[in-house]
DNA sequence: ATGAAATAGTTGCTATAACAACTATTTACT
DNA sequence: AGTAAATAGTTGTTATAGCAACTATTTCAT
């Protein structure tokens, strides 16, 4: 990689694209009155996929800080979409579960999310997807 | 783009990589006691490049919300790195300028930033850089 | 010339992000 | 057994992000 590219900002474009993507998703959520944020959706998606999950595991799945997970869950619990259940085998642990209302919310929002992904990838090939994945992996791997 | 890829989360990996990148930069800044955040650095870099800039222009350069710019500048002004100057031709406008201390900070931090970019791009080719740029542009262009 | 609309910037509010400090509990060591 | 270390989770604080509402000023329309 020559210095020409070192001169260019490296995370600026990533940041700008991600913000645009996130805002587009959020506006679509808001327009359809889903009453949920993009990150709350990401958390719920993982709770749907992984049952009997702890805060720590969820933080790993979503690549979020455990403190951030704790606060997002506060909001989801307040909305009645998620339940916290104290573990009996290890009393430090708290298991997380979507409530019936949470499952309803998931099935309600899911089609919109698939459509948004379709829009985001429009005009890109599978090779592009693989390249993007690989490049991001290399960047992440370059960091300790 | 087949449905296989639609199933995969689209912004999750972008978000995860960006967070890792940003944290690595921040930790490097902190370790060398640069006493500045990554986004504050991005703002200063643009103020160095573009003289007599307004808040609005700076928001455009950095792809940040003007309210975010307003608050980042509050911090930079408090640190004595940036000066706000009321415009005489249009009294709504405020011109921004690095103070001498701000220029010193810029020249102090700049080499570290170049090194961090070098690390981030390690193992990637110029073609990778071009592909990444193109793919991100297509994604951004897919959104209204 | 005057009122409406547009523009530049700030402030209030809520959400996400990261670090540090904290509580409670469990595991490991001797 | 008893203490130290590790682990799960919460809370406090600061920064960034975005929206809405606001002030002050300028431009536009008639």
PDB file of C-alpha atoms (C1' of nucleotides) in Angstrom, chain C, chain D:
ATOM      1  C1'  DA C   1     -40.766  48.390   2.182  1.00  0.00           C
ATOM      2  C1'  DT C   2     -42.531  44.758   4.704  1.00  0.00           C
ATOM      3  C1'  DG C   3     -43.646  40.214   5.923  1.00  0.00           C
ATOM      4  C1'  DA C   4     -42.443  35.295   4.781  1.00  0.00           C
ATOM      5  C1'  DA C   5     -39.032  32.031   3.998  1.00  0.00           C
ATOM      6  C1'  DA C   6     -34.472  30.528   4.258  1.00  0.00           C
ATOM      7  C1'  DT C   7     -30.046  30.159   6.599  1.00  0.00           C
ATOM      8  C1'  DA C   8     -26.336  29.778  10.534  1.00  0.00           C
ATOM      9  C1'  DG C   9     -25.828  28.319  14.722  1.00  0.00           C
ATOM     10  C1'  DT C  10     -27.203  26.818  19.640  1.00  0.00           C
ATOM     11  C1'  DT C  11     -29.678  24.176  23.126  1.00  0.00           C
ATOM     12  C1'  DG C  12     -32.651  20.314  24.965  1.00  0.00           C
ATOM     13  C1'  DC C  13     -33.474  15.609  24.794  1.00  0.00           C
ATOM     14  C1'  DT C  14     -32.614  10.684  24.024  1.00  0.00           C
ATOM     15  C1'  DA C  15     -29.659   6.821  22.345  1.00  0.00           C
ATOM     16  C1'  DT C  16     -25.247   4.540  21.662  1.00  0.00           C
ATOM     17  C1'  DA C  17     -20.154   3.940  23.067  1.00  0.00           C
ATOM     18  C1'  DA C  18     -16.348   3.428  26.149  1.00  0.00           C
ATOM     19  C1'  DC C  19     -13.966   3.552  30.446  1.00  0.00           C
ATOM     20  C1'  DA C  20     -13.792   3.319  35.515  1.00  0.00           C
ATOM     21  C1'  DA C  21     -15.644   2.051  39.714  1.00  0.00           C
ATOM     22  C1'  DC C  22     -18.779  -0.598  42.019  1.00  0.00           C
ATOM     23  C1'  DT C  23     -21.741  -4.931  43.986  1.00  0.00           C
ATOM     24  C1'  DA C  24     -22.590  -9.620  44.145  1.00  0.00           C
ATOM     25  C1'  DT C  25     -21.278 -14.103  43.278  1.00  0.00           C
ATOM     26  C1'  DT C  26     -18.337 -17.897  41.955  1.00  0.00           C
ATOM     27  C1'  DT C  27     -13.860 -20.143  41.219  1.00  0.00           C
ATOM     28  C1'  DA C  28      -9.096 -20.973  42.275  1.00  0.00           C
ATOM     29  C1'  DC C  29      -5.302 -21.452  45.413  1.00  0.00           C
ATOM     30  C1'  DT C  30      -3.121 -22.918  49.381  1.00  0.00           C
TER      31       DT C  30
ATOM     32  C1'  DA D   1     -11.822 -23.682  55.143  1.00  0.00           C
ATOM     33  C1'  DG D   2     -10.620 -19.230  53.979  1.00  0.00           C
ATOM     34  C1'  DT D   3      -8.865 -15.757  51.198  1.00  0.00           C
ATOM     35  C1'  DA D   4      -7.661 -13.909  46.610  1.00  0.00           C
ATOM     36  C1'  DA D   5      -8.850 -13.637  41.943  1.00  0.00           C
ATOM     37  C1'  DA D   6     -12.031 -13.898  38.390  1.00  0.00           C
ATOM     38  C1'  DT D   7     -16.632 -13.202  36.474  1.00  0.00           C
ATOM     39  C1'  DA D   8     -21.540 -11.111  35.545  1.00  0.00           C
ATOM     40  C1'  DG D   9     -23.769  -7.268  35.654  1.00  0.00           C
ATOM     41  C1'  DT D  10     -24.947  -2.188  36.949  1.00  0.00           C
ATOM     42  C1'  DT D  11     -24.103   2.736  37.470  1.00  0.00           C
ATOM     43  C1'  DG D  12     -21.563   7.255  36.791  1.00  0.00           C
ATOM     44  C1'  DT D  13     -19.371  10.180  33.580  1.00  0.00           C
ATOM     45  C1'  DT D  14     -18.032  12.009  29.135  1.00  0.00           C
ATOM     46  C1'  DA D  15     -18.287  12.063  23.982  1.00  0.00           C
ATOM     47  C1'  DT D  16     -20.623  11.472  19.580  1.00  0.00           C
ATOM     48  C1'  DA D  17     -25.193  11.299  16.825  1.00  0.00           C
ATOM     49  C1'  DG D  18     -29.573  12.887  15.433  1.00  0.00           C
ATOM     50  C1'  DC D  19     -33.983  15.207  15.790  1.00  0.00           C
ATOM     51  C1'  DA D  20     -36.814  19.143  17.232  1.00  0.00           C
ATOM     52  C1'  DA D  21     -37.261  23.633  18.761  1.00  0.00           C
ATOM     53  C1'  DC D  22     -35.265  27.868  19.288  1.00  0.00           C
ATOM     54  C1'  DT D  23     -32.693  32.741  18.299  1.00  0.00           C
ATOM     55  C1'  DA D  24     -30.696  35.796  15.227  1.00  0.00           C
ATOM     56  C1'  DT D  25     -29.896  37.272  10.784  1.00  0.00           C
ATOM     57  C1'  DT D  26     -30.359  37.499   5.793  1.00  0.00           C
ATOM     58  C1'  DT D  27     -32.805  36.827   1.467  1.00  0.00           C
ATOM     59  C1'  DC D  28     -36.910  36.568  -1.207  1.00  0.00           C
ATOM     60  C1'  DA D  29     -41.495  37.854  -2.865  1.00  0.00           C
ATOM     61  C1'  DT D  30     -44.747  40.906  -3.642  1.00  0.00           C
TER      62       DT D  30
END
